[in-house]
Coordinates of C-alpha atoms in Angstrom, one line a residue:
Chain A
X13 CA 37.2 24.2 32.9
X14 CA 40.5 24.3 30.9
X15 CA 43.7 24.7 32.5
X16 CA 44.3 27.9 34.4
X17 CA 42.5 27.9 37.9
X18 CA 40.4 30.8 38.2
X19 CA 38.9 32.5 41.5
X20 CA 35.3 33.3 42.3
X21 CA 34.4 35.9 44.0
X22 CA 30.7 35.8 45.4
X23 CA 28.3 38.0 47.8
X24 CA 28.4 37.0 50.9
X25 CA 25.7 36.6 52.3
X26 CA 24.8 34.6 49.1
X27 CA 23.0 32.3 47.1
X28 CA 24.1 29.3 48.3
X29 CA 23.1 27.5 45.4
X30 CA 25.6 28.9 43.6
X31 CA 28.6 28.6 45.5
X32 CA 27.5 25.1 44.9
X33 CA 27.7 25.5 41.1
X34 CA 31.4 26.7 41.4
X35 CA 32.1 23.7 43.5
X36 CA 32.0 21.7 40.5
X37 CA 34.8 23.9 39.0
X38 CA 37.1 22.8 41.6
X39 CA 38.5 26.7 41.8
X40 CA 38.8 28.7 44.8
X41 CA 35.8 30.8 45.9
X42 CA 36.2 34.4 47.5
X43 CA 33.4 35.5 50.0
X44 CA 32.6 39.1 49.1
X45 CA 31.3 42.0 51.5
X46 CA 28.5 43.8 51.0
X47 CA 27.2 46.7 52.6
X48 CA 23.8 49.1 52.0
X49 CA 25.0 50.0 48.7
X50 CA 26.0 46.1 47.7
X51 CA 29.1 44.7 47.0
X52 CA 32.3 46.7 47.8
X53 CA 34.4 47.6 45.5
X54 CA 38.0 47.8 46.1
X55 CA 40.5 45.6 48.0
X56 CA 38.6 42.7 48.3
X57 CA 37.9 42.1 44.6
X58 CA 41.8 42.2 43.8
X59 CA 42.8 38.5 42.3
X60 CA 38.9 37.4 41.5
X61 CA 38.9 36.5 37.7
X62 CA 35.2 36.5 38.2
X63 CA 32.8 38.4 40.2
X64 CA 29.1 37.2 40.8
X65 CA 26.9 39.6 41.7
X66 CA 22.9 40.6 42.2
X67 CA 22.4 44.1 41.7
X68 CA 18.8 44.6 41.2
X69 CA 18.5 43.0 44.8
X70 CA 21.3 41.6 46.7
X71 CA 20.5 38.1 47.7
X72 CA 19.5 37.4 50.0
X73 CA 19.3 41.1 51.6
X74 CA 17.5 42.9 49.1
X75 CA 19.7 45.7 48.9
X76 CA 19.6 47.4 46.0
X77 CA 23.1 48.5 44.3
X78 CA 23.2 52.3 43.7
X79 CA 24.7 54.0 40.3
X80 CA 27.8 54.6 41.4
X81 CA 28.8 51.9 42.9
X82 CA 27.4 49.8 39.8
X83 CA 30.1 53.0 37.5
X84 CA 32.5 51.8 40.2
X85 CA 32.6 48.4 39.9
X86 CA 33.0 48.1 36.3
X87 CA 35.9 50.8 36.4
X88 CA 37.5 48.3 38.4
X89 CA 36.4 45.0 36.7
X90 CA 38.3 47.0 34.1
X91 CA 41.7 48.0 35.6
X92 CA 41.6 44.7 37.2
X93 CA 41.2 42.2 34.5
X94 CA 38.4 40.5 36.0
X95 CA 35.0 39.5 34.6
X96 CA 31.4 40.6 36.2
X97 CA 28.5 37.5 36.0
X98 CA 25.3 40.0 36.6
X99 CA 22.2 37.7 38.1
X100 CA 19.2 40.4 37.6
X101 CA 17.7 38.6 40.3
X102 CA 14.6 40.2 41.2
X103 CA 15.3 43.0 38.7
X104 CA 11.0 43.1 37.9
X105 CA 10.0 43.8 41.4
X106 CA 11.0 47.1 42.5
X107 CA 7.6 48.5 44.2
X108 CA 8.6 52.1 45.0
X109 CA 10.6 53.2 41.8
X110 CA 11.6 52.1 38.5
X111 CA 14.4 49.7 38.7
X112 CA 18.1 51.2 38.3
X113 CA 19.5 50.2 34.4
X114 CA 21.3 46.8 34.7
X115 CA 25.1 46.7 35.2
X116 CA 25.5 45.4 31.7
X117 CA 23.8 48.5 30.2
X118 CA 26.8 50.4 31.7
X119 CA 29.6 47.9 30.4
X120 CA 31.5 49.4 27.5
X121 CA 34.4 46.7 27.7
X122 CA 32.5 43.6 27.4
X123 CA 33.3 42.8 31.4
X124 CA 29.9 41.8 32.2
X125 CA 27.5 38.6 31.2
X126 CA 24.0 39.3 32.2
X127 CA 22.0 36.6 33.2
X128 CA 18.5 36.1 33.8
X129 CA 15.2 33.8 34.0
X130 CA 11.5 33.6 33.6
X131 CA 11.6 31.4 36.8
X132 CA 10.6 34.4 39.3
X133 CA 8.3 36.3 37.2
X134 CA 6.3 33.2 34.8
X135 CA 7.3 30.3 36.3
X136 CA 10.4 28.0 37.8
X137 CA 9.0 25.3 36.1
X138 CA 9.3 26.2 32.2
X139 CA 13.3 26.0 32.9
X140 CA 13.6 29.0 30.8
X141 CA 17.0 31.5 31.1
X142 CA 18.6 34.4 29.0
X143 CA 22.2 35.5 28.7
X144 CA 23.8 39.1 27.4
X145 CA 27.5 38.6 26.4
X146 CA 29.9 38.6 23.9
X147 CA 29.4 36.6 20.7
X148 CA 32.2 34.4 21.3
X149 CA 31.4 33.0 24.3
X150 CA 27.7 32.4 23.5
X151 CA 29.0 30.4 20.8
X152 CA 31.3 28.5 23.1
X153 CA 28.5 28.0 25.8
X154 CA 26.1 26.7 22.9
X155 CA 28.4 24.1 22.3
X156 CA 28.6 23.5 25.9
X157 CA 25.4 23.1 26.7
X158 CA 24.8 21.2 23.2
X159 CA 27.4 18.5 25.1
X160 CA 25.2 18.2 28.5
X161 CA 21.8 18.7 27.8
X162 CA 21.4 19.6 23.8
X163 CA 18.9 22.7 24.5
X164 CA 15.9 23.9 26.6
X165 CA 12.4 22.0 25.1
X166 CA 11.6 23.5 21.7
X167 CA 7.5 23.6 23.0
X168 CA 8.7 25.9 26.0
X169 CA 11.4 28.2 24.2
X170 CA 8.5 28.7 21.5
X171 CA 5.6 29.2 24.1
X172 CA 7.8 31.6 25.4
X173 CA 9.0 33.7 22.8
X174 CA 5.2 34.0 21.8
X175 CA 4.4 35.1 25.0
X176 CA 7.0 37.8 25.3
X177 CA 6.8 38.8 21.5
X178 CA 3.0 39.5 22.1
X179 CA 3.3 41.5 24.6
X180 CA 1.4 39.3 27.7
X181 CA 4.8 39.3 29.2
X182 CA 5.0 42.8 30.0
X183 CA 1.4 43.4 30.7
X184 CA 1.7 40.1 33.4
X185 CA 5.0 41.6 34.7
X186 CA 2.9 44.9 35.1
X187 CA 0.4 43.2 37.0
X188 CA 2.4 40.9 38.9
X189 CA 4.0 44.3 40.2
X190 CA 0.6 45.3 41.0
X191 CA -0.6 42.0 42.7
X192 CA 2.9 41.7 44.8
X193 CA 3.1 45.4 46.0
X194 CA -0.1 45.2 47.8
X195 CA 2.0 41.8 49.8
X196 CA 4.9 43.6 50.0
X197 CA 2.9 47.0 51.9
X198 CA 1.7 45.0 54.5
X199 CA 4.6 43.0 54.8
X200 CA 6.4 46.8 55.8
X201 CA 3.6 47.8 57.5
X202 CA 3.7 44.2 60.0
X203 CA 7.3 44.4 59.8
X204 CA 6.9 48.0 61.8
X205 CA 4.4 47.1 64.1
X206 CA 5.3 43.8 65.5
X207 CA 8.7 42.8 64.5
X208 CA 10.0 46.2 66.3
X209 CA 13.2 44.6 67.5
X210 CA 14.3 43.5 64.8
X211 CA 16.7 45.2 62.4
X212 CA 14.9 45.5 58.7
X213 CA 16.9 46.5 55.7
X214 CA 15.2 49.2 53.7
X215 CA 14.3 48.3 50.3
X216 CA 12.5 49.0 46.7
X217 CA 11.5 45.5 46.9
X218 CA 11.7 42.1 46.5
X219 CA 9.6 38.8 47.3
X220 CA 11.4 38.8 50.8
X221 CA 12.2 40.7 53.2
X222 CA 15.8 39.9 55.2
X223 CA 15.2 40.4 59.0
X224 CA 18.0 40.6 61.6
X225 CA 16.6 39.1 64.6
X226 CA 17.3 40.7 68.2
X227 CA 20.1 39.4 70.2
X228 CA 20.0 36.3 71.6
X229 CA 17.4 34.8 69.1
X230 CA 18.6 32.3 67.0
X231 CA 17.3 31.8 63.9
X232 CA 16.9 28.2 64.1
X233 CA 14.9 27.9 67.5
X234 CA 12.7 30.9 65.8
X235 CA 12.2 28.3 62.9
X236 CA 11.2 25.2 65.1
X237 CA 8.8 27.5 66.9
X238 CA 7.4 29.2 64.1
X239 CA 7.0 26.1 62.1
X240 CA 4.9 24.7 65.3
X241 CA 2.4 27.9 64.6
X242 CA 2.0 27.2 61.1
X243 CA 4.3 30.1 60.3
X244 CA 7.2 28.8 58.0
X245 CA 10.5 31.0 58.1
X246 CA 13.6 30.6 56.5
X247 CA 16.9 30.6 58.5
X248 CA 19.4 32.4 57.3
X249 CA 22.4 31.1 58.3
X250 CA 23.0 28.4 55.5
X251 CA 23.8 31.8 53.1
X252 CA 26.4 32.6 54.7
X253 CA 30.0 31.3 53.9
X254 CA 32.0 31.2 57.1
X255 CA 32.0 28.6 59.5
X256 CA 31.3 31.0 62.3
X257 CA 27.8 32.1 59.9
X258 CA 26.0 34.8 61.9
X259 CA 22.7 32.4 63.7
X260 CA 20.6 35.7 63.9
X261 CA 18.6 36.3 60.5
X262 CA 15.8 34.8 58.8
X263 CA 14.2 35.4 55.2
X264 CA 10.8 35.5 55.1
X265 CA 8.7 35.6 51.5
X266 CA 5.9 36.5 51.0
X267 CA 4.7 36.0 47.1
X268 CA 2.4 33.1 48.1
X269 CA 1.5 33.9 50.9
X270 CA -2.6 35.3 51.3
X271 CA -3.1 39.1 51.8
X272 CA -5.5 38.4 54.8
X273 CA -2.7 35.9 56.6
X274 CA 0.3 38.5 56.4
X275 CA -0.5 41.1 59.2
X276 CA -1.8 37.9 61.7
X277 CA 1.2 36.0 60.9
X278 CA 3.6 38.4 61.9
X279 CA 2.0 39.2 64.9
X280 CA 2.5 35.7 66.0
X281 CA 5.9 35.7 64.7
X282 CA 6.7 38.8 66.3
X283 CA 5.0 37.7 69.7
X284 CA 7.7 34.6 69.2
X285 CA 10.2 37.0 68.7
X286 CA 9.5 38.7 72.0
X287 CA 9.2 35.8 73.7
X288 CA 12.8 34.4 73.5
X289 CA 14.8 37.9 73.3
Chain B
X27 CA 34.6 13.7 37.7
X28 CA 36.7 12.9 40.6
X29 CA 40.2 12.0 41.1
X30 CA 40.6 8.6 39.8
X31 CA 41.2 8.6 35.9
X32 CA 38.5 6.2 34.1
X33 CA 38.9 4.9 30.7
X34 CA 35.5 5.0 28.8
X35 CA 35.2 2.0 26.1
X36 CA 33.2 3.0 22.8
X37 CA 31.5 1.2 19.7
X38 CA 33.7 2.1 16.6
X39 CA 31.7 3.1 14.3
X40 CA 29.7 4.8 16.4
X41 CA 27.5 8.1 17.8
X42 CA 29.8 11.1 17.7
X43 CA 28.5 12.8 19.8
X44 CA 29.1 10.4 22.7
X45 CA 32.5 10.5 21.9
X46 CA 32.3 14.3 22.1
X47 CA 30.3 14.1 25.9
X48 CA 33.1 12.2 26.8
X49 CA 36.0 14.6 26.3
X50 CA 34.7 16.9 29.1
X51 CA 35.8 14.3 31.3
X52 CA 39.9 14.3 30.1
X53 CA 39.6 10.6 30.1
X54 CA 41.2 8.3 27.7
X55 CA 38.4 7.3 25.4
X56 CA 39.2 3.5 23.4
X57 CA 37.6 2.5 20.0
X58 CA 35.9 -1.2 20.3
X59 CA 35.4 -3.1 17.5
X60 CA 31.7 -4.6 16.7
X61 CA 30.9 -7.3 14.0
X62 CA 27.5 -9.1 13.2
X63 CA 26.7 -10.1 16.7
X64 CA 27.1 -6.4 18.3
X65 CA 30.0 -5.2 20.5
X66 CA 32.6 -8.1 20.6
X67 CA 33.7 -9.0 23.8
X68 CA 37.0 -10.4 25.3
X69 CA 40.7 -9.1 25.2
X70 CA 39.4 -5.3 23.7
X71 CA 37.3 -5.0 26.9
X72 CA 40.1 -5.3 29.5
X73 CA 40.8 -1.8 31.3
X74 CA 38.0 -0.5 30.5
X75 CA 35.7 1.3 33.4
X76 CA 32.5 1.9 31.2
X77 CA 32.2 0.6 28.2
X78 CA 29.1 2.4 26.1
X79 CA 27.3 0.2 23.6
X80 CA 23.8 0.5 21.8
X81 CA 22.4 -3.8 21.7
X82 CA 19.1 -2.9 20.0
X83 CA 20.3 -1.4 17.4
X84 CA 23.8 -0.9 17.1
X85 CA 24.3 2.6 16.0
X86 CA 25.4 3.7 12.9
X87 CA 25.2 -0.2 11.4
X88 CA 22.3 -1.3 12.6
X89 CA 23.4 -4.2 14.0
X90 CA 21.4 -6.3 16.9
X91 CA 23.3 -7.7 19.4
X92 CA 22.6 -11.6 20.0
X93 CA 21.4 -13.0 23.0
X94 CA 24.6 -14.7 23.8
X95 CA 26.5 -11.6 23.2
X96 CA 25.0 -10.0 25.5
X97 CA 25.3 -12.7 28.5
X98 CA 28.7 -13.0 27.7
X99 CA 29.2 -8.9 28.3
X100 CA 27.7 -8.8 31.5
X101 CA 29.7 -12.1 33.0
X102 CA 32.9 -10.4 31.3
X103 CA 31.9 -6.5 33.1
X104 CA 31.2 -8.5 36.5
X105 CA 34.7 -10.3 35.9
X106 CA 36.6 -7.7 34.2
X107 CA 35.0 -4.8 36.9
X108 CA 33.2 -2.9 34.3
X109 CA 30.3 -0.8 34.1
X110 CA 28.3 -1.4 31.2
X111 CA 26.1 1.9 30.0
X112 CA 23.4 0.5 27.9
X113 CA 22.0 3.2 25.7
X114 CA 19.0 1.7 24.4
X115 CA 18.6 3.2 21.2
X116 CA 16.0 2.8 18.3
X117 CA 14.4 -0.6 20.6
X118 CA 11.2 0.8 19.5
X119 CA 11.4 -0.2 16.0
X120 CA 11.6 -4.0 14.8
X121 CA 10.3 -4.7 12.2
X122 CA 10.8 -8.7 11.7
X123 CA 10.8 -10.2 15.2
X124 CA 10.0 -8.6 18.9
X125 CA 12.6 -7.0 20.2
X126 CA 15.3 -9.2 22.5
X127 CA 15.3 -8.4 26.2
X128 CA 17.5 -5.1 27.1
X129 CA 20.8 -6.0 28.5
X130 CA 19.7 -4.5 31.9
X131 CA 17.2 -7.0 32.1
X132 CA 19.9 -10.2 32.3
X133 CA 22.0 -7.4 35.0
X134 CA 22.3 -9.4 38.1
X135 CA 25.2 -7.8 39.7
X136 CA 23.9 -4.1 39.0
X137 CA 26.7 -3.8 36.4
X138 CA 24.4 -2.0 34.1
X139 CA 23.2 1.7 33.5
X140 CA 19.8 1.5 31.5
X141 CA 19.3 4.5 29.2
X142 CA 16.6 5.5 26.7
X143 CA 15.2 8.2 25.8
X144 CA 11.9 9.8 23.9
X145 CA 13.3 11.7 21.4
X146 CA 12.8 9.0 18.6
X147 CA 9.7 7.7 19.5
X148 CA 7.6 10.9 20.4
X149 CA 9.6 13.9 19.7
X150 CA 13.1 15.0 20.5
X151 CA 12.1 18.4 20.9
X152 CA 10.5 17.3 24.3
X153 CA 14.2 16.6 26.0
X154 CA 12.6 13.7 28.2
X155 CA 15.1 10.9 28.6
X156 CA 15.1 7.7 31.4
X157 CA 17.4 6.3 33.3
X158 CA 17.8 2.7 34.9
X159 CA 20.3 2.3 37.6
X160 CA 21.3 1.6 41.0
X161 CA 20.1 3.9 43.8
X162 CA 22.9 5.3 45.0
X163 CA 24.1 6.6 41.9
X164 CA 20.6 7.9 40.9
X165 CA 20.6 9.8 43.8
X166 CA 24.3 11.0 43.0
X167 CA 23.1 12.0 39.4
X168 CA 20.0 13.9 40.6
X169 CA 22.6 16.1 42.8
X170 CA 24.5 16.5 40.0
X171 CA 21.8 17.5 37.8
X172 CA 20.1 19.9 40.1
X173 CA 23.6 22.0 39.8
X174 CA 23.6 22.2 35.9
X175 CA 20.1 22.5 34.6
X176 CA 18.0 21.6 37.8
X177 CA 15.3 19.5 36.1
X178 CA 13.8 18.9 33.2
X179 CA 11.0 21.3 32.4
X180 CA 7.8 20.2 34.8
X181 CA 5.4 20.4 32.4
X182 CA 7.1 18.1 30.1
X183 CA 7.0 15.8 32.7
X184 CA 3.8 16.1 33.5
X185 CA 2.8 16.1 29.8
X186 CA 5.1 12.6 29.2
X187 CA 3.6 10.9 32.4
X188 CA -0.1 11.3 31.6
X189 CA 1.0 10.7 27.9
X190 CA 2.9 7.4 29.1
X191 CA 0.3 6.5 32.1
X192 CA -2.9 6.6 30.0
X193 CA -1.5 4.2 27.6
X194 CA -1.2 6.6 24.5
X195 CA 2.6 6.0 24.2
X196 CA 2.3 2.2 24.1
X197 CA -0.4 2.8 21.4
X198 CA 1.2 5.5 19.7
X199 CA 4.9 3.6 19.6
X200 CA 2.5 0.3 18.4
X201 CA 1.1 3.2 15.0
X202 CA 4.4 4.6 14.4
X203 CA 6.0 1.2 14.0
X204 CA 3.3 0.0 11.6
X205 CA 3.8 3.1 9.4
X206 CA 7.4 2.6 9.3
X207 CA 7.4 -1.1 8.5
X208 CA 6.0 0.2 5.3
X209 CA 8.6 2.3 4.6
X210 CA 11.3 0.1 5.7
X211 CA 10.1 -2.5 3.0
X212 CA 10.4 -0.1 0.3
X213 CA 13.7 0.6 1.2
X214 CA 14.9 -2.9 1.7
X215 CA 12.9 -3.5 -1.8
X216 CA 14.6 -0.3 -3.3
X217 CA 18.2 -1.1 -1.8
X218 CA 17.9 -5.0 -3.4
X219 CA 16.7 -3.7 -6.7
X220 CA 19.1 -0.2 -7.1
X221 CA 22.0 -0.4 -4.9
X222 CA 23.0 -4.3 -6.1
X223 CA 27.0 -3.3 -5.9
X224 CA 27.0 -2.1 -2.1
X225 CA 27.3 -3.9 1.1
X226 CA 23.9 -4.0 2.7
X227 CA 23.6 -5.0 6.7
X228 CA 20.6 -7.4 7.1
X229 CA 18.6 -5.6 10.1
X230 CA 16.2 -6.0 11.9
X231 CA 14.6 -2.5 12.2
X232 CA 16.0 0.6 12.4
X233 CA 15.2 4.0 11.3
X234 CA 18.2 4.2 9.1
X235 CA 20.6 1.7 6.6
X236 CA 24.3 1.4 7.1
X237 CA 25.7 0.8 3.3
X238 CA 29.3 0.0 2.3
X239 CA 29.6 1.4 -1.6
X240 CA 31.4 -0.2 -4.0
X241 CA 35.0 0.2 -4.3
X242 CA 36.5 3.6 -5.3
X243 CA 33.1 5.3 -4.6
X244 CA 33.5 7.6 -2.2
X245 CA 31.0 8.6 0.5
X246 CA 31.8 12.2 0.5
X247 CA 31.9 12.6 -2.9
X248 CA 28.5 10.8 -3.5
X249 CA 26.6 13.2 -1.2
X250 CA 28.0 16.1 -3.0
X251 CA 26.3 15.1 -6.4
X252 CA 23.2 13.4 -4.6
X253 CA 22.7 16.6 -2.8
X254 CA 22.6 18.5 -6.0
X255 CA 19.5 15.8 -7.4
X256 CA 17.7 16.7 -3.7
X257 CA 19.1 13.7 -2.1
X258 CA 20.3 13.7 1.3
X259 CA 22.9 11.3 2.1
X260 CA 25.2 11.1 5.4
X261 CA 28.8 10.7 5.1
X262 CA 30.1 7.6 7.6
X263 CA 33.3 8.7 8.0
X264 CA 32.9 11.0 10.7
X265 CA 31.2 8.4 13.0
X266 CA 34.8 6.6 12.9
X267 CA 37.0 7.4 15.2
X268 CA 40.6 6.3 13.4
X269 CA 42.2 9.0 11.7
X270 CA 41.9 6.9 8.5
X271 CA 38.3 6.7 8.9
X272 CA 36.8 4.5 5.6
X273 CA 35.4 6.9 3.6
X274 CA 33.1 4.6 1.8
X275 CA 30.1 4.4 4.0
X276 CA 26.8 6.1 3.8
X277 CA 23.7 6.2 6.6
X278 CA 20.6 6.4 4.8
X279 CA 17.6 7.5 7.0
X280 CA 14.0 7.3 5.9
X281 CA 11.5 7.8 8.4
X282 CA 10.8 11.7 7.2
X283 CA 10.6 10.8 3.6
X284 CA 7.5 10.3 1.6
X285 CA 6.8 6.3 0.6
X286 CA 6.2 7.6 -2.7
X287 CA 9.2 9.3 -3.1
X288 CA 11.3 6.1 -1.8
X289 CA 11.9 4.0 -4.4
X290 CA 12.2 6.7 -6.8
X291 CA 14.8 8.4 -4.9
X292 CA 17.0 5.1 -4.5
X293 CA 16.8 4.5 -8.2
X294 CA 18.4 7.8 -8.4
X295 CA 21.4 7.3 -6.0
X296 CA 21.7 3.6 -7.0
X297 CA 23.0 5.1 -10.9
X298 CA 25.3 7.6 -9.3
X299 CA 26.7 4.8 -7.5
X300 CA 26.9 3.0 -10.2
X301 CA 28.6 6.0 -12.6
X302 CA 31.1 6.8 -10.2
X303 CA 32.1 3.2 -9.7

């Protein structure tokens, strides 16, 4: 990673994945606070050289990241010398309006690399990625990833680029809206009815919804029981940074999940629920 | 790559691009010298950690390493302490005799990293390649994968292991070596009759001839004017890793070329040899 030691900063709560990643660059890594407009600006970027970010929906929270905080961020990626690394995670499921334009459509100073994948909205498996920078670097990550791994398959780059130049992309993206927002409406509407308790972030969408359990239920002994039920949860506290992680939320998804299961499923969740507040 | 500095032993001539791999690891990198037998062993191996070597076919010359050879490397790693990466490159393709057992399969102290890959006997478009090695340090290198590209695409996997599992690799490797023996004649034929003033390395297969030119003719020189008859000809020097580099070897490969055009082609380069002589 060349000489200088850089800082990340990263959403926190996060993808933990990633913090991973950085791990291997042997640099510091700065736990960022978000709130229901995502990440903060302000103080707690001061002395990142890079920022990671998800503003389409904050992982794993959902939240969305409005206009101007998206304007304000890059003013101060700007004045502050660092660099923005945009994940559009989730950018193609927004079920109530069209998504928000991408912080990179906003960057006049070259301060943000966009990043993306067909892994949410084709499939993980193809192992197929895109990145919006600067020329320079893409050259110098080409011969970077020349070094470890030469380049994705030709047969999947070219099945891809069919598919997208065609047009099926954008039709299956369409219906994969579709399809998903008829999950994601009952998943609100179960939410409401039987997790009342709980504290539910608003959102445009997502293939999860981020659920803050009600005090005194831990997210863990909600998974062993759930699990028992044939209900599978995902605890959250492994996305969190600090030692002391918050024990009380839980992701649940729903993308492959059957329509007729999601309402009866969180009834029995939310029965759980009640059960050990 | 840790704390502890290693110091990575490589054939000399040899693949490039290994050398270049091995930089992003700011280790000391140390040229060994190979001769008719392969890799040489002894005094040259000492302080090297891993020492990289091709036994099949040594790359670029060709050369097979001996059965005694390659006893004697693996008593020297398991005195010496050294790790011996065995990249088992062009195996596929003898010609004369069956191919000699891979080093990995005389490894009785685990001393050996077994490597191969598909992309010279299928396609290398696929990016599926194998590893042999102890547990442990499979299990390390999965880890370690799953942070820079995950995993190889799944449907190439899928696609290779029912290629592979239904016997059509076996068969298909069986075909392609066939059709390249007849190639492989004309160019031993063609090399004899045209190119009588270079150095020729007896082979045993390969997909490519390492030629030493005559005195005075240099390699750089003679791909310039073969490239303007429609000959392509690769320059040796870079796959040196001396600063004074000969500069009178050539790597003619074959396999993509038309029989027909074969002999013809190597009547051609064998009278610009002989003019710039």
């Amino acid at each position: 990673m060349g000489n200088k030691e850089v800082t990340f900063g990263v959403e926190n709560p996060g993808y933990a994945q990633l913090r991973q990643i950085l791990t291997l660059c042997d640099s510091p890594i700065k736990a960022l606070e978000i709130d229901q407009q995502g990440l903060k600006v302000g103080s707690q970027l001061k002395g990142c050289d890079y920022v990671c970010v998800t503003p389409s929906h904050q992982y794993p929270t959902t939240v969305t990241m409005s206009v101007e905080r998206r304007k304000a961020l890059l003013e101060q990626a700007q004045k502050d010398d660092f660099v923005v690394i945009e994940d559009d995670y989730e950018s193609e499921v927004n079920f109530i309006e069209e998504p928000l334009p991408a912080l990179k459509s906003f960057d006049q100073h070259g301060r943000v690399i966009y990043v993306g994948s067909l892994s949410k909205s084709l499939t993980p498996g193809i192992r197929i990625g895109y990145l919006v920078a600067d020329k320079t670097l893409v050259r110098e990550l080409r011969k970077l990833r020349h070094l470890h791994y030469r380049h994705p398959p030709s047969n999947n780059q070219r099945i891809s680029a069919l598919f997208i130049s065609q047009g099926y992309y954008d039709s299956h993206v369409r219906r994969m809206r579709r399809a998903y927002a008829d999950k994601w409406l009952l998943m609100q509407q179960g939410i409401n009815q039987y997790l009342r308790n709980c504290e539910v972030h608003s959102t445009e969408g997502s293939f999860c919804f981020w659920i803050g359990l009600p005090n005194g239920v831990t997210s863990q002994l909600l998974r062993e029981k759930a699990t028992s039920k044939g209900i599978l949860v995902e605890s959250g506290d492994t996305l969190f940074m600090q030692d002391d992680a918050p024990d009380n939320y839980i992701r649940l998804g729903f993308s492959a999940i059957d329509s007729k299961k999601i309402l009866e499923g969180l009834a029995i969740l939310g029965k759980l629920i009640d059960e050990l507040s």
